[in-house]
Amino acid sequence: MTDTNPEIAARTERTRWFLQDRFGMFIHWGLYAIPARGEWVRNSERITVEDYRPYFEEFDPVFYDPKEWARAAKQAGMKYAVLTAKHHDGFCLFDSKLTEYKSTNTKARRDLVAEFLEAFRAEGLKVGLYYSLIDWHHEDYPAYGDLHHPMRDDERYRRDPATFDRYLEYMHGQVRELLTNYGKLDIMWFDFSYGKMAGETWKAAELIKTIRSLQPHLLIDNRLEAGGEGGGSIYTSEPLPYAGDFASPEQIIPPAGVTDDSGRPIPWESCITLNNNWGYAAADRTYKSAATVIRKLVECVSKNGNLLLNVGPDATGRIPRESLDILAEVGEWMSRNGDSVYGCGQAEFPKPEWGRFTQKGNKLYAHLLEENVGPINLLGLAGKVKKARLLADGSELFLSRPWNASMYPDDAFVNFARPEHQTYPLPDAR
Ligand code: FHN
């Protein structure tokens, strides 16, 4: 399917690396790590700006070492990472000249974003920054001080246009700072639009012009128009300039992948927490297993999507041990089976009832998620597959014998090398 629409053609070019890399780390970190009850604590517990101030005075993550974070991400098989430069509480993890409310003014006296970018680039990962459009600290934001309605968009509550324009000047100015002062970025992850607070309310067309002029290759999510539930013109065949380069379903994996209104697959990335909180929550021990993470990653890729897996470092600057252990186990599996993820996408064959397929060129990867799987001819692939090999060690699998996933519990993934002469085009992965 050729891209006659220039916006789509440009998006296709920009997202080539994104569709290859498939797996990234999301990092939610900031003052909220001190109360350790999640990143919405200021609102959920109705904490005033004044009562939240002590966390600013106290913040000093003495064990913050982004080189350790980068090593953990790389060893997990992740290829990119996105850090919160500013979340809804308005605290900036970077040395912004437009506010005093920043990490360089805390006891840490560090530009946490700059150190993150340097460390992750050094490990060869692509880097992105999350930037909250919502700002509960900035006095010109409509919901400023409104502890009950953190996302006011009612005209009665939005200060006069001059006031909100002052906020937009601040917000656009900070985006300009991030795109000017911190080298080449790969992703800007805006968050999030709601009600009237979407699109041109953010002066999004102007913001995109700024972004494209400073870093034209940069990928942008779709949340200048939408939230985690989806939406926006990225889902149409006529996307607006600020539609974004990828859709960003949150905590879910879309049942059938993501397409626009013409049926064209569009780039998408599910962002999912390891426990039930984005920001550090000391009491939340509901961590997903490594097997669950792997299955979610495979499911995303089998539907032409990416997985952005979240960690929430604590107030000392450490990623929780539980998270590191899960990442290490996922990385162990990825070291043997990454070929069935990187650069893969939806297969041309329907999902089998015993697992999932991913495909890359003429290689089909069967992800066996059930214990017993019949011979290849029961898989509906007789005559379409020339040989099968266990991805982890290259050992031969007979096409005519049943396979029992328990024979290779961790690596129940086989690499069907398709008949060489038949090269099935991979479904249009745009
Ligand atoms: O409100 C935020 C939330 O704190 C978190 O950052 C997620 C991550 O995508 N985004 C918003 C909820 O959709």
Short mmCIF file of C-alpha atoms and ligand atoms in Angstrom, two decimals:
data_model
loop_
_atom_site.label_atom_id
_atom_site.label_comp_id
_atom_site.label_asym_id
_atom_site.label_seq_id
_atom_site.Cartn_x
_atom_site.Cartn_y
_atom_site.Cartn_z
CA MET A 1 0.00 0.00 0.00
CA THR A 2 1.80 3.14 -1.14
CA ASP A 3 1.57 6.30 0.95
CA THR A 4 0.00 8.90 -1.31
CA ASN A 5 -0.70 11.05 1.74
CA PRO A 6 2.51 13.00 2.55
CA GLU A 7 1.81 12.97 6.30
CA ILE A 8 1.55 9.16 6.22
CA ALA A 9 4.59 8.82 3.95
CA ALA A 10 6.65 10.91 6.37
CA ARG A 11 5.34 8.91 9.33
CA THR A 12 6.26 5.66 7.61
CA GLU A 13 9.82 6.87 7.11
CA ARG A 14 10.18 8.16 10.67
CA THR A 15 8.87 4.98 12.30
CA ARG A 16 11.07 2.41 10.53
CA TRP A 17 13.40 2.03 13.56
CA PHE A 18 10.38 1.92 15.91
CA LEU A 19 8.87 -1.07 14.10
CA GLN A 20 12.26 -2.79 14.24
CA ASP A 21 12.99 -2.17 17.95
CA ARG A 22 9.57 -3.23 19.31
CA PHE A 23 10.50 -3.17 23.04
CA GLY A 24 11.19 -0.15 25.26
CA MET A 25 11.42 1.01 28.88
CA PHE A 26 9.06 3.63 30.31
CA ILE A 27 10.36 5.42 33.43
CA HIS A 28 8.05 7.39 35.73
CA TRP A 29 10.14 9.22 38.31
CA GLY A 30 9.86 12.45 40.29
CA LEU A 31 8.94 13.98 43.64
CA TYR A 32 5.99 11.57 43.97
CA ALA A 33 8.55 8.77 44.63
CA ILE A 34 8.92 10.22 48.15
CA PRO A 35 5.28 9.74 49.28
CA ALA A 36 5.59 6.48 47.29
CA ARG A 37 1.87 6.18 46.59
CA GLY A 38 1.90 6.63 42.84
CA GLU A 39 2.32 9.65 40.55
CA TRP A 40 -1.22 10.99 41.09
CA VAL A 41 -0.77 11.20 44.87
CA ARG A 42 -0.99 15.03 44.92
CA ASN A 43 -4.45 14.84 43.46
CA SER A 44 -5.70 11.55 44.89
CA GLU A 45 -4.87 12.75 48.42
CA ARG A 46 -5.84 16.39 47.76
CA ILE A 47 -2.37 17.68 48.68
CA THR A 48 -2.02 21.44 48.18
CA VAL A 49 0.93 23.00 46.36
CA GLU A 50 2.17 24.21 49.75
CA ASP A 51 1.87 20.78 51.40
CA TYR A 52 3.64 19.14 48.43
CA ARG A 53 6.55 21.61 48.71
CA PRO A 54 8.47 19.62 51.41
CA TYR A 55 9.05 16.85 48.87
CA PHE A 56 10.81 19.41 46.64
CA GLU A 57 12.93 20.60 49.57
CA GLU A 58 13.83 17.01 50.46
CA PHE A 59 14.39 15.38 47.05
CA ASP A 60 17.97 14.01 46.89
CA PRO A 61 18.19 10.64 45.01
CA VAL A 62 21.70 9.81 46.19
CA PHE A 63 21.72 6.40 44.52
CA TYR A 64 20.55 7.68 41.11
CA ASP A 65 22.87 6.06 38.56
CA PRO A 66 21.27 6.05 35.09
CA LYS A 67 24.13 3.93 33.81
CA GLU A 68 22.74 1.11 35.97
CA TRP A 69 19.24 1.78 34.62
CA ALA A 70 20.57 1.70 31.04
CA ARG A 71 22.38 -1.59 31.64
CA ALA A 72 19.21 -3.15 33.06
CA ALA A 73 17.18 -1.99 30.06
CA LYS A 74 19.75 -3.25 27.56
CA GLN A 75 20.09 -6.61 29.29
CA ALA A 76 16.31 -6.96 29.22
CA GLY A 77 16.43 -6.67 25.44
CA MET A 78 14.95 -3.18 25.37
CA LYS A 79 16.03 -0.93 22.49
CA TYR A 80 14.69 2.46 23.61
CA ALA A 81 13.64 4.27 26.80
CA VAL A 82 11.33 7.16 27.70
CA LEU A 83 11.79 9.16 30.94
CA THR A 84 9.33 11.62 32.46
CA ALA A 85 10.92 15.05 32.02
CA LYS A 86 7.84 16.60 33.67
CA HIS A 87 4.74 14.83 34.96
CA HIS A 88 1.40 16.38 35.96
CA ASP A 89 2.81 17.73 39.26
CA GLY A 90 4.87 20.15 37.18
CA PHE A 91 8.24 19.18 38.68
CA CYS A 92 10.94 19.33 36.01
CA LEU A 93 13.71 16.73 36.01
CA PHE A 94 15.73 19.04 33.74
CA ASP A 95 17.40 22.45 34.06
CA SER A 96 14.63 24.55 32.57
CA LYS A 97 15.26 28.32 32.46
CA LEU A 98 11.51 28.88 32.64
CA THR A 99 10.88 27.68 36.17
CA GLU A 100 12.49 27.32 39.60
CA TYR A 101 10.56 24.04 40.10
CA LYS A 102 13.30 21.76 38.81
CA SER A 103 15.76 19.09 39.90
CA THR A 104 18.77 21.41 39.64
CA ASN A 105 17.22 23.49 42.45
CA THR A 106 16.76 20.54 44.78
CA LYS A 107 19.42 19.11 47.10
CA ALA A 108 20.35 16.84 44.18
CA ARG A 109 21.47 19.85 42.14
CA ARG A 110 21.52 17.52 39.11
CA ASP A 111 20.01 17.64 35.64
CA LEU A 112 18.46 14.20 35.84
CA VAL A 113 17.31 14.24 32.19
CA ALA A 114 20.77 15.08 30.88
CA GLU A 115 22.32 12.21 32.84
CA PHE A 116 19.58 9.81 31.68
CA LEU A 117 20.12 10.73 28.01
CA GLU A 118 23.91 10.36 28.23
CA ALA A 119 23.74 6.97 29.97
CA PHE A 120 21.15 5.39 27.67
CA ARG A 121 22.80 6.67 24.49
CA ALA A 122 26.10 5.22 25.73
CA GLU A 123 24.43 1.81 25.90
CA GLY A 124 23.20 2.23 22.33
CA LEU A 125 19.53 2.72 23.20
CA LYS A 126 17.31 5.31 21.56
CA VAL A 127 15.98 7.94 23.94
CA GLY A 128 12.68 9.68 24.48
CA LEU A 129 11.17 12.12 26.93
CA TYR A 130 7.66 12.14 28.37
CA TYR A 131 6.24 15.64 28.82
CA SER A 132 2.94 16.30 30.62
CA LEU A 133 0.59 18.80 28.92
CA ILE A 134 -1.26 18.94 32.25
CA ASP A 135 0.48 21.00 34.95
CA TRP A 136 -0.92 21.18 38.49
CA HIS A 137 1.89 23.48 39.66
CA HIS A 138 1.80 26.24 37.03
CA GLU A 139 -0.52 29.01 38.28
CA ASP A 140 -1.85 29.72 34.78
CA TYR A 141 -3.04 26.14 34.19
CA PRO A 142 -6.85 25.87 34.47
CA ALA A 143 -6.81 23.22 37.18
CA TYR A 144 -4.16 25.03 39.23
CA GLY A 145 -5.04 24.69 42.88
CA ASP A 146 -8.20 22.73 42.07
CA LEU A 147 -7.64 19.57 44.03
CA HIS A 148 -10.99 18.10 43.11
CA HIS A 149 -10.92 18.58 39.34
CA PRO A 150 -7.33 18.11 38.17
CA MET A 151 -8.44 18.12 34.54
CA ARG A 152 -10.74 21.12 34.40
CA ASP A 153 -11.62 22.00 30.84
CA ASP A 154 -14.82 23.90 31.55
CA GLU A 155 -14.64 27.47 30.28
CA ARG A 156 -15.84 28.67 33.70
CA TYR A 157 -12.73 27.25 35.25
CA ARG A 158 -10.20 28.17 32.61
CA ARG A 159 -8.75 31.53 33.53
CA ASP A 160 -9.11 34.25 30.90
CA PRO A 161 -7.45 33.39 27.56
CA ALA A 162 -4.47 35.64 28.37
CA THR A 163 -3.77 33.49 31.44
CA PHE A 164 -3.97 30.20 29.54
CA ASP A 165 -1.85 31.68 26.74
CA ARG A 166 0.81 32.35 29.35
CA TYR A 167 0.73 28.66 30.25
CA LEU A 168 1.00 27.67 26.57
CA GLU A 169 3.97 30.00 26.16
CA TYR A 170 5.61 28.19 29.09
CA MET A 171 4.73 24.74 27.78
CA HIS A 172 5.93 25.42 24.22
CA GLY A 173 9.04 27.07 25.63
CA GLN A 174 9.94 24.01 27.67
CA VAL A 175 9.45 21.70 24.67
CA ARG A 176 11.78 24.00 22.73
CA GLU A 177 14.33 23.77 25.58
CA LEU A 178 14.20 19.96 25.54
CA LEU A 179 14.62 19.82 21.75
CA THR A 180 17.41 22.42 21.72
CA ASN A 181 19.56 21.76 24.78
CA TYR A 182 19.73 17.96 25.05
CA GLY A 183 20.96 16.68 21.69
CA LYS A 184 19.14 14.32 19.35
CA LEU A 185 16.03 12.85 20.84
CA ASP A 186 14.12 9.97 19.27
CA ILE A 187 10.68 10.29 20.89
CA MET A 188 8.56 13.02 22.51
CA TRP A 189 5.85 11.32 24.53
CA PHE A 190 3.18 13.94 25.29
CA ASP A 191 0.51 13.13 27.91
CA PHE A 192 -2.51 13.68 27.67
CA SER A 193 -5.46 15.35 25.98
CA TYR A 194 -9.03 15.28 27.31
CA GLY A 195 -12.35 17.03 26.61
CA LYS A 196 -11.69 20.46 25.13
CA MET A 197 -8.05 20.22 26.21
CA ALA A 198 -6.89 18.71 22.93
CA GLY A 199 -5.42 19.66 19.58
CA GLU A 200 -5.53 23.40 18.96
CA THR A 201 -6.29 24.12 22.63
CA TRP A 202 -2.60 23.26 23.09
CA LYS A 203 -1.76 25.26 19.91
CA ALA A 204 -0.63 21.86 18.67
CA ALA A 205 -0.09 22.89 15.03
CA GLU A 206 2.36 25.57 16.16
CA LEU A 207 4.02 23.10 18.55
CA ILE A 208 4.48 20.54 15.78
CA LYS A 209 6.02 23.18 13.51
CA THR A 210 8.52 23.94 16.28
CA ILE A 211 9.28 20.26 16.81
CA ARG A 212 9.66 19.45 13.10
CA SER A 213 11.90 22.47 12.59
CA LEU A 214 14.22 21.48 15.46
CA GLN A 215 14.25 17.69 15.18
CA PRO A 216 12.38 16.55 12.02
CA HIS A 217 13.08 12.83 12.61
CA LEU A 218 11.49 12.85 16.09
CA LEU A 219 8.63 10.42 16.79
CA ILE A 220 5.61 11.86 18.62
CA ASP A 221 2.79 9.93 20.26
CA ASN A 222 -0.87 10.68 19.52
CA ARG A 223 -1.71 12.39 22.82
CA LEU A 224 -1.70 15.97 21.55
CA GLU A 225 -5.16 14.85 20.42
CA ALA A 226 -6.08 11.92 22.67
CA GLY A 227 -5.52 10.01 25.90
CA GLY A 228 -4.70 6.40 26.69
CA GLU A 229 -8.11 5.28 25.53
CA GLY A 230 -7.18 6.11 21.93
CA GLY A 231 -8.60 8.56 19.44
CA GLY A 232 -7.38 11.40 17.31
CA SER A 233 -6.82 11.79 13.61
CA ILE A 234 -4.05 9.18 13.59
CA TYR A 235 -6.91 6.71 13.28
CA THR A 236 -7.98 8.28 9.98
CA SER A 237 -6.51 8.18 6.50
CA GLU A 238 -6.17 12.01 6.67
CA PRO A 239 -4.13 12.57 9.85
CA LEU A 240 -3.60 16.14 11.04
CA PRO A 241 -0.02 17.41 11.40
CA TYR A 242 -0.20 16.83 15.17
CA ALA A 243 -1.84 13.38 14.92
CA GLY A 244 1.39 11.80 16.05
CA ASP A 245 3.45 8.93 14.66
CA PHE A 246 2.05 6.13 16.81
CA ALA A 247 -1.06 5.29 18.80
CA SER A 248 -0.56 4.72 22.52
CA PRO A 249 -3.08 2.25 24.06
CA GLU A 250 -2.57 2.18 27.79
CA GLN A 251 -2.55 -0.93 30.02
CA ILE A 252 -4.26 -2.87 27.22
CA ILE A 253 -3.27 -4.68 24.04
CA PRO A 254 -5.81 -3.92 21.29
CA PRO A 255 -7.68 -7.13 20.33
CA ALA A 256 -6.81 -6.84 16.63
CA GLY A 257 -3.92 -4.40 16.49
CA VAL A 258 -4.51 -0.82 15.34
CA THR A 259 -5.61 0.36 11.90
CA ASP A 260 -6.89 3.63 10.49
CA ASP A 261 -10.32 4.10 8.92
CA SER A 262 -9.01 2.78 5.61
CA GLY A 263 -7.82 -0.47 7.22
CA ARG A 264 -4.17 0.52 7.03
CA PRO A 265 -2.14 -0.78 10.00
CA ILE A 266 -0.70 2.17 11.94
CA PRO A 267 2.28 2.10 14.29
CA TRP A 268 1.23 1.58 17.89
CA GLU A 269 2.77 0.97 21.28
CA SER A 270 1.07 -0.43 24.37
CA CYS A 271 2.37 1.17 27.57
CA ILE A 272 2.00 -1.20 30.52
CA THR A 273 3.08 -1.09 34.16
CA LEU A 274 5.04 -3.88 35.84
CA ASN A 275 2.82 -3.62 38.93
CA ASN A 276 -0.29 -1.41 39.11
CA ASN A 277 1.41 1.97 39.37
CA TRP A 278 3.41 4.14 36.99
CA GLY A 279 5.17 6.08 39.73
CA TYR A 280 6.84 4.30 42.66
CA ALA A 281 4.28 2.78 45.08
CA ALA A 282 6.00 1.05 47.99
CA ALA A 283 2.97 -1.00 49.01
CA ASP A 284 2.16 -2.25 45.50
CA ARG A 285 3.66 -5.69 45.20
CA THR A 286 1.36 -6.87 42.41
CA TYR A 287 4.19 -7.44 39.95
CA LYS A 288 3.60 -9.28 36.68
CA SER A 289 5.77 -12.37 36.10
CA ALA A 290 8.45 -12.43 33.42
CA ALA A 291 6.36 -14.99 31.54
CA THR A 292 3.43 -12.56 31.51
CA VAL A 293 5.66 -9.76 30.23
CA ILE A 294 7.02 -12.02 27.47
CA ARG A 295 3.53 -13.06 26.42
CA LYS A 296 2.43 -9.43 26.29
CA LEU A 297 5.47 -8.49 24.24
CA VAL A 298 4.82 -11.36 21.79
CA GLU A 299 1.14 -10.45 21.60
CA CYS A 300 1.98 -6.83 20.75
CA VAL A 301 4.44 -7.85 18.03
CA SER A 302 2.03 -10.46 16.63
CA LYS A 303 -0.33 -7.51 16.04
CA ASN A 304 2.30 -5.14 14.56
CA GLY A 305 2.77 -3.29 17.87
CA ASN A 306 5.41 -2.32 20.41
CA LEU A 307 5.54 -2.75 24.17
CA LEU A 308 6.70 0.13 26.41
CA LEU A 309 7.17 -1.52 29.82
CA ASN A 310 7.20 0.81 32.83
CA VAL A 311 9.49 0.98 35.87
CA GLY A 312 9.02 3.43 38.73
CA PRO A 313 12.30 4.21 40.52
CA ASP A 314 12.13 5.05 44.24
CA ALA A 315 13.13 8.29 46.01
CA THR A 316 16.75 7.16 46.35
CA GLY A 317 17.04 6.72 42.55
CA ARG A 318 16.91 2.94 42.50
CA ILE A 319 14.69 0.79 40.28
CA PRO A 320 12.86 -1.63 42.64
CA ARG A 321 14.54 -5.00 43.03
CA GLU A 322 11.37 -6.81 41.94
CA SER A 323 11.41 -4.89 38.65
CA LEU A 324 15.10 -5.59 38.07
CA ASP A 325 14.58 -9.32 38.65
CA ILE A 326 11.72 -9.45 36.14
CA LEU A 327 13.72 -7.48 33.57
CA ALA A 328 16.69 -9.83 33.99
CA GLU A 329 14.49 -12.91 33.43
CA VAL A 330 12.86 -11.33 30.36
CA GLY A 331 16.33 -10.50 29.06
CA GLU A 332 17.44 -14.11 29.48
CA TRP A 333 14.57 -15.19 27.23
CA MET A 334 15.16 -12.35 24.76
CA SER A 335 18.82 -13.29 24.42
CA ARG A 336 17.68 -16.62 22.88
CA ASN A 337 14.43 -15.62 21.22
CA GLY A 338 14.84 -11.94 20.29
CA ASP A 339 14.81 -12.86 16.58
CA SER A 340 11.10 -13.65 16.98
CA VAL A 341 10.49 -10.06 18.22
CA TYR A 342 12.87 -7.55 16.62
CA GLY A 343 11.73 -6.44 13.17
CA CYS A 344 8.82 -8.88 13.34
CA GLY A 345 5.16 -8.16 12.86
CA GLN A 346 1.83 -9.76 12.17
CA ALA A 347 2.05 -13.07 10.32
CA GLU A 348 0.13 -13.81 7.17
CA PHE A 349 -1.38 -16.88 8.86
CA PRO A 350 -4.25 -16.56 11.33
CA LYS A 351 -3.56 -16.89 15.04
CA PRO A 352 -3.39 -20.60 15.97
CA GLU A 353 -5.32 -21.71 19.02
CA TRP A 354 -2.15 -23.02 20.72
CA GLY A 355 -0.22 -19.71 20.69
CA ARG A 356 0.82 -16.87 18.40
CA PHE A 357 2.75 -16.29 15.19
CA THR A 358 5.15 -13.46 14.48
CA GLN A 359 6.82 -13.11 11.11
CA LYS A 360 9.80 -11.41 9.56
CA GLY A 361 10.31 -11.79 5.80
CA ASN A 362 9.94 -15.46 4.96
CA LYS A 363 10.57 -16.60 8.52
CA LEU A 364 7.55 -17.53 10.58
CA TYR A 365 7.94 -17.77 14.36
CA ALA A 366 5.57 -20.04 16.25
CA HIS A 367 5.13 -19.07 19.89
CA LEU A 368 3.80 -22.18 21.58
CA LEU A 369 1.77 -21.25 24.64
CA GLU A 370 0.00 -24.59 25.11
CA GLU A 371 1.61 -27.74 26.37
CA ASN A 372 0.94 -30.11 23.50
CA VAL A 373 0.95 -29.07 19.89
CA GLY A 374 0.34 -31.51 17.05
CA PRO A 375 2.53 -32.15 14.02
CA ILE A 376 2.99 -29.34 11.56
CA ASN A 377 0.21 -30.59 9.37
CA LEU A 378 -2.17 -30.13 12.27
CA LEU A 379 -1.01 -26.56 12.49
CA GLY A 380 -2.54 -25.89 9.11
CA LEU A 381 0.88 -25.25 7.68
CA ALA A 382 1.52 -28.47 5.81
CA GLY A 383 3.25 -27.70 2.53
CA LYS A 384 3.79 -24.09 3.53
CA VAL A 385 6.76 -24.68 5.80
CA LYS A 386 10.00 -26.31 4.71
CA LYS A 387 11.66 -26.93 8.04
CA ALA A 388 11.39 -26.06 11.72
CA ARG A 389 14.13 -25.23 14.16
CA LEU A 390 14.04 -24.48 17.88
CA LEU A 391 15.08 -20.83 18.02
CA ALA A 392 17.05 -21.18 21.25
CA ASP A 393 19.58 -23.72 20.00
CA GLY A 394 18.84 -24.27 16.31
CA SER A 395 17.91 -27.91 16.89
CA GLU A 396 15.75 -29.61 14.29
CA LEU A 397 12.07 -30.20 14.96
CA PHE A 398 10.37 -32.85 12.93
CA LEU A 399 7.42 -31.55 10.98
CA SER A 400 5.61 -34.85 11.25
CA ARG A 401 5.75 -35.33 15.02
CA PRO A 402 3.71 -33.70 17.76
CA TRP A 403 5.56 -31.09 19.77
CA ASN A 404 5.24 -30.85 23.49
CA ALA A 405 6.08 -27.37 24.71
CA SER A 406 7.07 -28.87 28.05
CA MET A 407 10.01 -30.46 26.21
CA TYR A 408 11.47 -26.97 26.06
CA PRO A 409 9.50 -24.98 28.60
CA ASP A 410 11.32 -21.69 28.32
CA ASP A 411 11.91 -21.72 24.65
CA ALA A 412 8.70 -23.02 23.20
CA PHE A 413 9.38 -20.90 20.19
CA VAL A 414 10.24 -22.34 16.90
CA ASN A 415 11.50 -20.70 13.82
CA PHE A 416 9.72 -22.02 10.78
CA ALA A 417 12.03 -21.40 7.88
CA ARG A 418 9.55 -21.10 5.07
CA PRO A 419 10.11 -22.59 1.59
CA GLU A 420 12.82 -20.30 0.29
CA HIS A 421 11.32 -19.98 -3.13
CA GLN A 422 8.06 -18.68 -1.66
CA THR A 423 8.49 -15.25 -0.16
CA TYR A 424 5.24 -14.02 1.24
CA PRO A 425 5.23 -10.22 1.61
CA LEU A 426 4.83 -9.25 5.21
CA PRO A 427 1.47 -7.55 5.70
CA ASP A 428 1.87 -3.85 5.21
CA ALA A 429 3.29 -2.98 8.61
CA ARG A 430 2.44 0.69 8.45
O1 FHN B 1 -2.18 10.42 34.04
C1 FHN B 1 -1.13 9.75 33.35
C2 FHN B 1 -0.54 8.66 34.21
O2 FHN B 1 -0.04 9.20 35.40
C3 FHN B 1 0.59 7.97 33.42
O3 FHN B 1 1.61 8.91 33.11
C4 FHN B 1 0.00 7.39 32.13
C5 FHN B 1 1.10 6.71 31.31
O4 FHN B 1 0.68 6.62 29.98
N1 FHN B 1 -0.60 8.47 31.32
C6 FHN B 1 -1.64 9.22 32.01
C7 FHN B 1 -2.91 8.39 32.15
O5 FHN B 1 -3.38 8.07 30.84
#
